[in-house]
XYZ file of C-alpha atoms in Angstrom:
776
model
C 6.981 -13.454 -11.955
C 10.101 -12.511 -10.598
C 10.844 -8.553 -10.785
C 13.917 -7.490 -12.520
C 15.833 -4.541 -11.291
C 17.257 -2.453 -14.006
C 20.579 -0.828 -13.251
C 21.244 2.442 -15.028
C 24.703 3.568 -15.760
C 25.204 7.257 -15.556
C 29.016 7.007 -15.181
C 28.942 5.771 -19.097
C 27.884 9.192 -19.836
C 30.308 10.698 -17.891
C 33.045 8.867 -19.652
C 31.612 10.185 -22.821
C 31.709 13.622 -21.616
C 35.373 13.234 -20.455
C 36.328 12.059 -23.867
C 34.728 15.044 -25.599
C 36.521 17.578 -23.094
C 39.917 15.726 -23.915
C 39.628 16.487 -27.509
C 38.868 20.165 -27.301
C 41.818 21.255 -24.598
C 45.382 21.597 -25.127
C 47.855 18.936 -24.074
C 49.552 20.916 -21.293
C 46.141 20.859 -19.425
C 45.836 17.104 -19.383
C 47.893 16.407 -15.995
C 45.780 19.042 -14.194
C 42.527 17.913 -15.507
C 43.489 14.181 -14.727
C 44.071 15.202 -11.074
C 40.542 17.011 -11.113
C 38.825 14.142 -12.597
C 40.434 11.603 -10.239
C 39.027 13.819 -7.339
C 35.662 14.106 -8.810
C 35.788 10.439 -9.274
C 36.377 9.978 -5.630
C 33.506 12.336 -4.712
C 31.290 10.275 -7.115
C 31.687 7.186 -5.047
C 32.232 8.474 -1.634
C 29.891 10.706 0.435
C 31.717 14.059 1.274
C 29.141 14.931 4.032
C 30.127 12.022 5.799
C 33.674 13.281 6.429
C 33.704 17.052 5.738
C 33.303 19.532 8.481
C 29.633 20.345 8.929
C 30.466 24.067 8.439
C 31.539 22.987 4.798
C 28.380 21.025 3.977
C 25.959 23.912 4.996
C 23.694 25.411 2.330
C 25.355 28.490 0.868
C 22.838 31.467 0.303
C 24.321 31.878 -3.202
C 23.008 28.615 -4.438
C 19.813 28.075 -5.966
C 17.601 25.274 -4.609
C 17.495 23.653 -8.172
C 17.779 19.805 -7.748
C 19.688 17.909 -10.035
C 19.786 14.290 -9.123
C 18.943 11.701 -6.438
C 21.059 9.116 -5.327
C 19.429 5.827 -3.996
C 20.042 4.058 -0.847
C 20.764 0.737 -2.578
C 23.943 2.553 -4.191
C 24.932 3.848 -1.023
C 24.946 0.272 0.306
C 26.935 -0.977 -2.723
C 29.476 1.728 -1.970
C 29.954 0.833 1.609
C 29.549 -2.857 1.788
C 30.711 -4.085 -1.876
C 27.163 -5.464 -2.861
C 27.078 -6.692 -6.613
C 26.176 -3.901 -9.037
C 22.981 -5.646 -9.919
C 20.408 -7.561 -8.030
C 18.849 -10.309 -10.028
C 15.432 -10.426 -7.993
C 13.124 -8.383 -5.646
C 13.785 -10.897 -2.847
C 17.435 -10.224 -2.914
C 16.739 -6.591 -2.490
C 14.186 -7.119 0.265
C 16.730 -9.494 2.133
C 19.267 -6.706 1.866
C 17.031 -3.983 3.095
C 15.984 -6.263 6.094
C 19.185 -7.701 7.082
C 21.621 -4.811 6.590
C 21.821 -2.085 9.132
C 19.869 0.952 7.955
C 21.934 3.500 6.138
C 22.738 6.610 8.378
C 21.179 9.827 7.796
C 24.573 11.452 7.664
C 25.399 9.620 4.413
C 22.589 11.293 2.697
C 23.376 14.853 3.648
C 23.604 16.930 0.539
C 22.771 14.174 -1.900
C 20.256 15.939 -3.696
C 20.698 19.759 -3.270
C 23.610 22.028 -3.806
C 25.808 22.857 -0.678
C 29.524 23.657 -0.739
C 31.544 23.991 -3.882
C 32.791 20.565 -3.020
C 29.365 19.063 -2.799
C 28.010 20.919 -5.979
C 30.718 19.333 -8.046
C 29.621 15.795 -6.763
C 25.936 16.901 -7.417
C 26.913 17.762 -11.078
C 28.311 14.465 -11.715
C 24.933 12.966 -10.531
C 23.094 15.070 -12.849
C 24.114 12.995 -15.843
C 21.174 10.794 -14.743
C 17.779 11.952 -13.992
C 16.176 8.631 -13.780
C 16.184 6.454 -10.594
C 19.150 3.737 -10.357
C 16.593 1.109 -9.516
C 13.311 0.834 -11.184
C 11.054 -2.201 -11.117
C 10.482 -3.910 -14.417
C 6.545 -3.865 -15.389
C 5.086 -6.848 -13.723
C 2.529 -8.270 -16.142
C 2.033 -11.823 -17.146
C 3.661 -12.290 -20.664
C 0.715 -13.604 -22.533
C -1.779 -11.156 -21.148
C -1.379 -9.007 -24.356
C -3.131 -11.597 -26.632
C -6.219 -12.509 -24.524
C -8.117 -13.731 -27.568
C -5.548 -16.336 -28.147
C -5.682 -17.424 -24.553
C -9.568 -17.528 -24.487
C -9.269 -19.797 -27.503
C -7.063 -22.108 -25.662
C -9.190 -21.985 -22.519
C -12.406 -22.641 -24.470
C -10.733 -25.907 -26.079
C -10.217 -27.407 -22.560
C -13.717 -26.599 -21.475
C -15.007 -28.403 -24.480
C -12.643 -31.288 -23.664
C -13.876 -31.475 -20.094
C -17.593 -30.989 -20.903
C -17.804 -27.433 -19.138
C -19.975 -24.755 -20.314
C -18.235 -22.008 -18.079
C -15.386 -21.472 -15.896
C -14.738 -18.744 -13.029
C -11.368 -17.178 -12.759
C -11.278 -15.185 -9.322
C -8.439 -12.891 -8.374
C -7.792 -14.794 -5.241
C -5.111 -17.395 -4.155
C -5.491 -20.257 -2.089
C -5.594 -17.718 1.172
C -7.876 -15.040 -0.197
C -5.108 -12.662 -0.519
C -6.061 -9.193 -2.120
C -2.706 -9.281 -3.986
C -1.874 -12.609 -4.788
C 1.645 -13.924 -5.656
C 2.440 -13.642 -9.389
C 2.320 -17.417 -9.929
C -1.442 -17.040 -8.725
C -2.334 -13.977 -10.974
C -4.572 -16.232 -13.209
C -7.324 -13.589 -13.684
C -4.766 -11.066 -14.772
C -3.282 -13.455 -17.301
C -6.554 -14.353 -18.848
C -8.085 -11.009 -19.014
C -5.216 -8.472 -19.092
C -6.816 -6.330 -16.272
C -4.104 -5.610 -13.803
C -6.361 -4.287 -10.846
C -6.515 -5.945 -7.522
C -10.209 -6.879 -7.588
C -12.422 -8.611 -10.185
C -13.522 -11.910 -11.124
C -13.605 -13.436 -14.640
C -16.238 -15.741 -16.295
C -15.560 -17.516 -19.515
C -18.262 -19.362 -21.553
C -17.983 -20.702 -25.046
C -19.462 -17.515 -26.606
C -18.976 -14.881 -23.870
C -16.055 -13.461 -21.545
C -17.085 -11.220 -18.677
C -15.201 -9.249 -15.991
C -16.815 -8.232 -12.928
C -15.054 -5.471 -10.862
C -15.915 -2.505 -8.543
C -16.139 1.218 -8.929
C -12.604 1.836 -8.045
C -11.625 0.000 -11.291
C -14.353 1.008 -13.855
C -12.095 3.349 -15.777
C -8.973 1.164 -15.621
C -10.789 -2.258 -16.521
C -12.381 -0.333 -19.478
C -9.104 0.864 -20.637
C -7.000 -2.424 -20.254
C -9.801 -5.050 -21.393
C -9.822 -5.955 -25.217
C -12.901 -6.048 -27.344
C -13.169 -9.812 -26.608
C -14.537 -8.977 -23.044
C -17.546 -7.589 -21.323
C -17.042 -5.243 -18.388
C -19.787 -6.041 -15.695
C -19.766 -2.935 -13.277
C -20.175 -4.494 -9.853
C -22.548 -2.730 -7.465
C -24.540 -0.727 -9.982
C -28.351 -1.436 -10.123
C -28.434 -2.877 -13.398
C -25.324 -5.263 -13.116
C -26.327 -8.992 -12.445
C -24.334 -11.005 -9.868
C -22.178 -13.726 -11.469
C -24.498 -16.495 -10.404
C -27.656 -14.635 -11.940
C -25.798 -13.924 -15.067
C -24.659 -17.503 -15.504
C -28.158 -18.815 -14.757
C -29.473 -16.380 -17.372
C -26.818 -17.238 -20.127
C -26.611 -21.057 -19.576
C -29.525 -23.467 -20.052
C -30.505 -26.469 -17.744
C -28.050 -29.209 -17.586
C -25.098 -26.980 -17.951
C -21.894 -27.553 -16.183
C -19.743 -24.570 -14.289
C -16.146 -25.261 -13.242
C -14.049 -23.688 -10.474
C -10.918 -24.262 -8.576
C -11.956 -25.308 -5.119
C -8.697 -23.665 -3.545
C -9.622 -20.432 -4.750
C -13.213 -20.192 -3.713
C -14.421 -19.799 -0.071
C -17.019 -21.932 1.625
C -19.464 -19.085 1.472
C -18.919 -18.284 -2.150
C -19.631 -21.952 -3.006
C -22.631 -22.230 -1.002
C -24.103 -19.038 -2.927
C -23.012 -20.625 -6.353
C -24.566 -24.135 -5.442
C -27.772 -22.787 -4.244
C -28.344 -20.516 -7.316
C -27.209 -23.068 -9.825
C -29.412 -25.936 -8.133
C -32.242 -23.860 -8.726
C -31.721 -23.660 -12.447
C -30.451 -27.299 -12.813
C -26.881 -26.270 -13.313
C -24.012 -28.345 -11.898
C -21.165 -26.847 -10.053
C -18.007 -28.854 -10.743
C -14.892 -28.696 -8.374
C -11.951 -29.325 -10.860
C -9.054 -30.957 -9.231
C -6.566 -28.823 -11.505
C -6.800 -25.236 -12.334
C -7.602 -24.902 -16.065
C -5.561 -21.602 -16.484
C -2.287 -23.460 -15.621
C -2.575 -25.687 -18.535
C -2.341 -22.799 -20.811
C 0.103 -20.576 -19.069
C 3.338 -21.546 -20.447
C 5.396 -19.097 -18.673
C 3.731 -19.186 -15.316
C 6.038 -17.893 -12.676
C 7.323 -20.007 -10.002
C 6.089 -20.162 -6.396
C 7.818 -17.602 -4.269
C 10.541 -18.882 -2.030
C 11.634 -15.682 0.097
C 12.930 -16.538 3.477
C 10.907 -15.751 6.587
C 12.263 -13.430 9.366
C 11.093 -12.611 13.006
C 9.189 -9.441 13.584
C 11.035 -7.685 16.366
C 9.421 -8.021 19.744
C 9.916 -4.064 20.517
C 7.049 -3.383 17.703
C 5.196 -6.761 18.009
C 4.504 -6.105 21.616
C 2.576 -9.206 22.651
C 4.468 -12.550 22.232
C 3.192 -15.627 20.189
C 2.637 -17.643 23.465
C 0.349 -14.983 24.765
C -1.419 -14.583 21.588
C -1.987 -18.230 21.116
C -3.338 -18.433 24.743
C -6.205 -16.011 23.905
C -6.947 -18.000 20.779
C -7.075 -21.152 22.658
C -9.592 -19.655 25.450
C -11.763 -19.005 22.355
C -11.592 -22.495 21.003
C -12.543 -23.856 24.483
C -15.692 -21.475 24.447
C -16.512 -22.982 21.231
C -15.559 -26.671 21.953
C -13.124 -26.783 19.040
C -10.130 -29.165 19.222
C -8.569 -27.608 16.050
C -8.629 -24.050 14.449
C -7.712 -23.747 10.704
C -5.897 -20.598 9.987
C -5.586 -19.799 6.049
C -5.063 -16.050 5.726
C -1.532 -15.046 5.458
C -1.512 -12.056 7.542
C -3.277 -13.931 10.311
C -0.548 -16.592 10.336
C 2.221 -13.776 10.308
C 0.515 -11.917 13.217
C -0.144 -15.017 15.221
C 3.677 -16.119 15.061
C 5.264 -12.944 14.887
C 6.961 -13.673 11.620
C 7.069 -11.871 8.552
C 7.939 -12.704 4.783
C 8.171 -11.356 1.162
C 6.179 -13.880 -0.962
C 3.777 -11.146 -2.018
C 4.900 -7.725 -3.409
C 4.134 -5.002 -0.668
C 2.731 -7.625 1.882
C 5.194 -9.067 4.324
C 3.907 -12.351 4.468
C 4.586 -16.089 3.612
C 2.753 -18.614 1.982
C 1.437 -20.732 4.750
C -1.327 -22.524 6.622
C -1.571 -22.942 10.408
C -3.442 -25.443 12.479
C -3.950 -24.387 16.252
C -4.292 -27.315 18.782
C -4.498 -27.265 22.538
C -1.167 -28.067 23.080
C 0.746 -27.329 19.876
C 0.700 -25.621 16.237
C 1.226 -27.218 12.933
C 2.660 -24.761 10.367
C 2.483 -25.729 6.655
C 5.088 -23.970 4.568
C 8.050 -24.274 2.210
C 10.613 -25.453 4.671
C 13.433 -23.627 2.731
C 11.922 -20.294 3.857
C 12.387 -21.174 7.533
C 15.631 -19.897 8.643
C 17.479 -21.189 11.835
C 16.416 -17.835 13.788
C 12.827 -18.302 12.708
C 12.927 -22.129 13.515
C 14.141 -21.375 16.975
C 11.389 -18.747 17.404
C 8.622 -21.266 16.571
C 9.836 -23.616 19.207
C 8.434 -21.326 21.436
C 5.049 -22.217 20.522
C 5.821 -25.986 20.086
C 5.269 -25.596 16.279
C 5.768 -28.440 14.174
C 6.587 -27.808 10.496
C 5.081 -29.572 7.570
C 5.536 -29.211 3.880
C 2.960 -26.623 2.300
C 1.162 -29.151 0.183
C 0.507 -31.589 3.189
C -2.285 -29.218 4.716
C -5.326 -31.233 3.244
C -3.793 -34.659 4.351
C -3.321 -33.422 8.036
C -6.864 -31.814 8.138
C -8.520 -35.146 6.845
C -6.400 -36.913 9.715
C -7.785 -34.334 12.286
C -11.153 -35.080 11.121
C -10.973 -38.985 10.734
C -9.799 -38.942 14.368
C -12.857 -37.494 15.763
C -11.609 -33.744 16.204
C -13.997 -30.884 16.499
C -12.619 -28.376 13.660
C -13.236 -24.576 13.721
C -12.818 -22.354 10.683
C -14.169 -19.187 9.176
C -16.395 -20.059 6.151
C -15.588 -16.510 4.810
C -11.935 -16.887 4.490
C -11.243 -20.865 4.105
C -11.574 -22.527 0.808
C -14.022 -25.147 -0.107
C -11.043 -27.447 -0.495
C -9.976 -27.325 2.974
C -13.417 -27.416 4.361
C -14.184 -30.497 2.184
C -11.104 -32.136 3.840
C -12.633 -31.472 7.211
C -15.982 -33.097 6.236
C -15.042 -36.239 8.224
C -15.237 -34.434 11.616
C -18.099 -35.088 13.775
C -18.410 -31.512 14.749
C -17.597 -28.582 12.421
C -17.705 -24.984 13.976
C -17.954 -22.136 11.399
C -17.251 -18.853 13.261
C -15.304 -15.684 12.373
C -11.775 -16.161 13.653
C -11.004 -14.573 16.988
C -7.602 -13.638 15.299
C -9.282 -10.951 13.200
C -10.452 -8.680 16.258
C -7.245 -9.337 18.198
C -5.192 -8.311 15.293
C -7.035 -5.240 14.413
C -6.875 -3.947 17.939
C -3.366 -2.713 18.200
C -1.383 -3.108 21.483
C 0.873 -0.052 22.642
C 4.076 -1.466 21.105
C 2.185 -1.862 17.662
C 0.708 1.677 17.919
C 4.225 3.095 18.892
C 5.598 1.200 15.936
C 2.756 2.907 13.510
C 3.382 6.167 14.993
C 7.059 5.952 14.314
C 6.633 4.534 10.708
C 4.607 7.637 9.968
C 7.340 10.130 11.207
C 9.652 8.385 8.907
C 7.264 8.340 6.286
C 6.443 12.069 6.626
C 10.066 13.155 6.360
C 10.318 10.954 3.295
C 7.244 12.665 1.622
C 8.488 16.031 2.586
C 11.738 15.361 0.637
C 9.860 13.998 -2.330
C 7.279 16.868 -2.728
C 10.080 19.348 -2.204
C 11.668 17.730 -5.121
C 8.845 17.715 -7.348
C 8.001 21.208 -6.646
C 11.589 22.351 -7.271
C 11.592 20.239 -10.532
C 8.385 21.796 -12.009
C 9.238 25.279 -10.802
C 12.322 25.008 -12.605
C 10.372 24.527 -15.985
C 11.389 20.762 -16.051
C 9.211 17.821 -16.073
C 9.328 14.198 -14.918
C 6.912 11.482 -15.876
C 4.519 9.307 -13.557
C 6.549 6.078 -13.537
C 9.856 7.590 -12.788
C 8.308 10.015 -9.934
C 6.979 6.655 -8.386
C 10.120 5.061 -8.436
C 11.786 8.184 -7.093
C 9.222 8.121 -4.171
C 10.364 4.676 -3.124
C 13.982 5.735 -3.240
C 13.283 8.577 -0.953
C 11.408 6.149 1.362
C 14.451 3.782 1.298
C 16.525 6.577 2.871
C 14.545 6.178 6.027
C 15.840 3.763 8.573
C 13.880 0.306 8.574
C 12.283 0.736 5.337
C 11.504 -2.732 3.677
C 9.341 -1.869 0.545
C 6.211 -0.058 -0.561
C 2.954 -1.111 1.251
C 1.381 -1.065 -2.397
C 2.502 -0.180 -5.814
C 2.258 3.831 -5.696
C -0.546 5.570 -7.322
C 1.069 8.637 -9.203
C -1.772 10.186 -11.294
C -1.319 13.417 -13.121
C -4.367 15.058 -14.484
C -6.786 12.595 -16.157
C -4.829 9.713 -14.689
C -5.622 10.949 -11.176
C -9.364 9.984 -12.070
C -8.568 6.481 -12.334
C -9.144 5.387 -8.670
C -6.285 2.629 -8.558
C -4.180 3.822 -11.531
C -0.920 2.217 -11.645
C 1.643 3.885 -14.027
C 3.517 2.065 -16.766
C 6.292 3.393 -19.147
C 3.864 3.440 -21.874
C 1.057 5.170 -19.819
C 3.023 7.621 -17.872
C 2.243 11.414 -18.431
C 4.494 14.031 -17.862
C 4.247 15.873 -14.447
C 5.148 19.611 -15.061
C 4.306 23.216 -13.947
C 0.538 23.467 -13.731
C -0.029 19.622 -13.186
C -2.664 18.589 -10.727
C -1.170 15.381 -9.313
C -2.788 12.608 -7.158
C -0.287 10.449 -5.144
C -1.550 7.677 -3.036
C 1.348 5.651 -1.671
C 2.716 4.076 1.421
C 5.781 2.249 2.901
C 6.345 -1.005 4.777
C 8.947 -0.306 7.673
C 10.200 -2.749 10.313
C 8.009 -0.734 12.959
C 4.665 -0.201 10.798
C 2.774 0.190 7.644
C 1.870 3.796 6.221
C -0.885 4.701 3.597
C -1.274 8.439 2.643
C -2.726 10.283 -0.225
C -2.147 13.962 -1.269
C -2.785 16.195 -4.168
C -0.706 19.009 -5.212
C -1.071 21.691 -7.977
C 2.465 22.089 -9.145
C 4.842 24.977 -10.355
C 4.326 27.644 -7.835
C 2.007 30.740 -7.851
C 2.388 31.422 -11.373
C 0.229 28.429 -11.999
C -3.228 28.156 -10.626
C -6.007 25.474 -10.247
C -9.272 26.068 -11.693
C -12.153 27.149 -9.251
C -13.915 23.937 -9.871
C -10.669 22.006 -8.898
C -10.554 24.311 -5.669
C -14.079 23.846 -4.885
C -14.009 19.939 -5.174
C -10.813 19.755 -3.200
C -12.281 21.875 -0.322
C -15.362 19.816 -0.123
C -13.190 16.634 0.017
C -11.183 18.385 2.783
C -14.308 19.299 4.782
C -15.483 15.643 4.745
C -12.134 14.643 5.717
C -12.061 17.222 8.820
C -15.663 15.950 9.663
C -14.889 12.410 9.741
C -11.521 13.204 11.765
C -13.250 15.157 14.404
C -16.271 13.019 14.773
C -17.163 11.554 18.582
C -19.273 8.578 18.793
C -20.428 6.011 21.648
C -18.712 2.879 21.922
C -20.214 0.067 20.090
C -20.769 2.262 16.679
C -19.875 0.319 13.437
C -17.911 2.216 10.882
C -20.700 2.543 8.234
C -22.574 5.008 10.685
C -19.529 7.476 10.187
C -19.440 7.207 6.479
C -21.932 10.053 5.752
C -19.716 12.450 7.730
C -17.415 12.244 5.046
C -19.784 12.544 1.989
C -21.958 15.251 3.342
C -20.068 18.227 1.861
C -19.917 16.688 -1.512
C -23.691 15.441 -1.434
C -24.400 19.142 -0.848
C -23.123 19.905 -4.464
C -24.390 16.663 -5.952
C -21.169 14.874 -5.929
C -19.919 11.592 -4.553
C -17.410 8.746 -4.871
C -17.833 4.996 -5.694
C -15.423 3.630 -2.872
C -15.379 3.331 0.869
C -14.156 5.997 3.002
C -11.859 4.068 5.259
C -10.181 0.614 5.610
C -8.295 -1.113 8.458
C -4.429 -1.057 8.223
C -2.186 -3.905 9.645
C 0.901 -2.899 11.955
C 3.789 -4.053 9.795
C 1.448 -6.258 7.798
C -1.115 -5.733 5.183
C -2.138 -2.266 4.310
C -5.753 -3.435 3.694
C -7.010 -5.355 6.841
C -10.436 -6.220 8.433
C -12.813 -6.553 10.006
C -13.508 -2.767 10.592
C -14.062 -0.438 7.880
C -15.919 3.055 6.972
C -18.097 2.543 4.033
C -21.616 2.499 2.921
C -21.802 -1.159 3.306
C -24.177 -1.484 6.227
C -23.640 -5.154 6.229
C -20.473 -4.900 8.093
C -21.566 -4.271 11.859
C -17.945 -4.509 13.378
C -17.761 -1.728 15.987
C -14.830 0.655 15.996
C -12.675 0.031 19.154
C -9.836 1.761 20.846
C -6.575 0.587 19.285
C -8.100 -0.228 15.545
C -6.577 1.902 12.808
C -8.569 3.063 9.808
C -7.782 5.273 6.871
C -9.853 8.541 6.220
C -10.016 9.146 2.565
C -12.900 10.799 1.143
C -12.580 11.734 -2.839
C -13.995 12.932 -6.132
C -13.102 11.971 -9.466
C -13.831 13.962 -12.592
C -13.497 11.512 -15.465
C -11.066 12.365 -18.165
C -9.748 15.400 -16.179
C -8.506 14.888 -12.550
C -8.989 13.224 -9.281
C -9.047 14.459 -5.755
C -8.482 12.237 -2.501
C -6.949 13.304 0.971
C -6.043 10.324 3.104
C -4.684 10.179 6.466
C -4.478 7.320 8.782
C -6.156 7.330 12.341
C -6.489 5.363 15.361
C -9.425 5.116 17.563
C -8.961 6.126 21.276
C -11.285 7.093 24.140
C -12.777 10.684 24.133
C -12.707 12.979 26.985
C -16.528 14.197 27.021
C -18.097 16.128 29.556
C -20.747 13.400 30.035
C -21.245 9.618 29.553
C -24.909 9.095 28.951
C -26.062 5.740 30.472
C -22.480 5.086 31.284
C -21.426 4.719 27.708
C -17.786 5.388 26.794
C -17.263 7.669 23.738
C -14.690 7.452 21.116
C -12.594 9.695 18.826
C -9.820 9.472 16.318
C -6.287 10.607 16.571
C -3.984 11.236 13.444
C -1.010 9.128 12.475
C -0.244 10.702 9.082
C 1.902 13.917 8.913
C 2.132 15.528 5.610
C 0.742 19.091 4.452
C -2.318 19.628 2.515
C -1.991 22.316 -0.022
C -3.145 25.639 0.760
C -3.190 26.928 -2.966
C -6.109 24.242 -3.510
C -8.317 25.503 -0.952
C -11.457 27.625 -1.803
C -11.468 29.542 1.574
C -14.902 30.964 1.257
C -16.197 27.593 1.752
C -14.535 26.728 5.105
C -15.763 27.510 8.560
C -13.754 29.131 11.132
C -13.681 25.627 12.906
C -12.203 24.056 9.571
C -9.503 26.631 9.275
C -8.339 26.077 12.808
C -8.388 22.489 12.170
C -6.068 22.902 9.345
C -3.668 25.264 11.178
C -3.464 23.003 14.134
C -2.849 19.988 11.708
C 0.016 21.867 9.892
C 1.554 22.964 13.146
C 1.637 19.327 14.406
C 3.122 18.420 10.804
C 5.792 20.976 11.415
C 6.602 20.099 14.885
C 6.855 16.446 14.484
C 8.492 16.179 10.890
C 11.173 19.162 10.869
C 13.420 17.925 13.450
C 13.811 14.889 10.865
C 14.882 17.470 8.378
C 17.549 19.351 10.016
C 20.122 18.575 7.475
C 17.690 18.851 4.520
C 17.370 22.667 3.841
C 15.277 22.260 0.699
C 12.918 19.868 2.328
C 12.609 21.879 5.380
C 11.989 25.342 3.281
C 9.275 23.396 1.456
C 7.739 22.024 4.854
C 7.860 25.379 6.358
C 6.120 27.246 3.518
C 3.474 24.292 3.298
C 2.632 24.646 7.061
C 2.119 28.249 7.228
C -1.286 29.257 8.692
C -4.150 30.191 6.526
C -6.773 32.736 6.831
C -9.333 34.446 4.589
C -8.232 37.661 2.881
C -8.930 40.691 4.922
C -9.239 38.443 7.922
C -6.736 39.967 10.406
C -7.211 37.200 13.085
C -3.913 35.364 14.029
C -4.548 31.738 13.561
C -1.286 30.654 15.290
C -2.597 32.051 18.447
C -6.109 30.259 17.676
C -4.161 27.124 17.329
C -2.303 27.867 20.815
C -5.807 28.457 22.496
C -7.086 25.326 21.074
C -4.024 23.359 22.178
C -4.315 24.589 25.628
C -8.037 23.710 25.652
C -7.300 20.288 24.555
C -4.594 19.863 27.391
C -7.196 21.073 29.928
C -9.826 18.429 28.876
C -7.198 15.902 28.757
C -5.821 16.728 32.358
C -9.355 16.643 33.565
C -10.042 13.075 32.210
C -7.151 11.687 33.994
């Protein structure tokens, strides 16, 4: 579904105000007023900070820090380069952000704070519109509001095809976590908007399976026609078990073969065969037959990922992949995951919201590569880049036919059964030799090279500056006794990120949850559900950005409104226990070869000690200017993931607690793995540790200091000193934000404790420097 961008018109309000003034004032003042209005109109469309002397735009001590409005990067781009006043699609906006030069930081000076009288007048004009200029329309399939009607239509098709059940997964043909809108079939039929879940429809039942991140959201969004199956709980049956219990012998269950992996189908087939149930691979997706307003397939142009951030060129990447193919005696490698294709070819796209990928398949051969993609997306620059790897470009739909040709010619074919669809695997059946392996791309992509790490570091510095401005804005609004709703606050957050150079889009829809909405793990505010953020609000915000150099993901919880408003003791205790777990994981050291699940208990122990827990993983991998969720590594209780953490891998650190109906707490930083300088190396084994990428303060007001050890207090003060040192230089012309950053990075100590924690920080830094020097 195309995202519509709504253009708000604060200038209409200003004209109305002008008319009112004109009626009230004497005729003799009209010429003077006209001159003043012309001057103000000039300020309205041009940035005085870009041409006034720097002394004139410094913050006046007589002005308060009340924030009255925020312009957006898109508007400033329009002013300077004459873009149309309304962009019709998200793809157009992405194209503008990726192709135009980044907006200079100078053009942002004074945009959201009062400076000189000239800038103050300009700010007053902007204050007529408190809402963001650009706000995404809510992105839900049109018919999702009447699921019973859609269920009736689907059941009629099942009856016609003599099917007793139909399975509708979230997946697209590439097993994307966030599918394009045209593949949001599960969302269409259920009305559930979460990113994970599978629907099963029979003639008399409709069930949705989803995990603990979405229990509350699904319960809220599903109609009475649906039964919520809480995946992962002891009493919840698997889909195959439920179907075997619900259907009799001789029943037929239909699936779309392009949406289910080889391993999924094998599991279904085995379970169904034991109960005399037939698995039917339908040639057409049944949902498409009732989805009258189904969005078109995206056609966003591809772009080249800059070499300075990619590091390794595509020819070198393919060389390593081909060596692995030789080791496995494979003549061809099927690549279906979109981020695998993007990483391998050093290209990016915009077919999926928040994921810079293009709908495409690739087949790697010893001397060349076949790329299956809508040819309209391949620009001349991308085509020239693909020539470096001798890539032959086919239409997207030709992939199965080409796989059949390879198989029939006697080629041995290699693929990952956990990611390739059964439709493509069936196309390869004619091959004399099928090799099922985890793709070598997964691990190569997960271990970032120096350029990718440097890009991620830079992305987080830009992101840290944007976050400081946004949190300062929210704090100023709430301290002033005003409020802003979650939906608008999320749009404003994207606007602040858009001020940073190289920003493309958010890395996922921002989770902005006030009070009880913060307890909905993957909450997404809508205009209807949005709560007001005001003084006394406990606000959980999980968000991230896609930049040209890297991808960010950060969660913070702040209690707003200043010292006059305080969190409850239970809120402080929970927050502190979550932070203690965060610190424990952040400072852990482990031997090389250790999988992530071994570290998961570090983050949970402080919560476990109080009988608390959270129903999601502690950490996921993150792509470098790619998908915000990336494997194969993770940190979670799922002990079946035995992928060891290796130097160069990036993971999140996000322990949490959710009090249903009241509030949520999650503290998330991104970390990268590097070698640890230990005094010993038992059995010659290298030890590893984490280093932080994220730079955003952790609110001291939320701490129950009596629960913190001296080591943990030292960690907090060290971290805040790093945040100040790295982010403050990027806010040198933003006095409101830099004041907020300074206030929120001050050292903490217990009441009555006279220790100087700045000196403790300095001593610790000196110690770290000594250890690092000794290790060289």
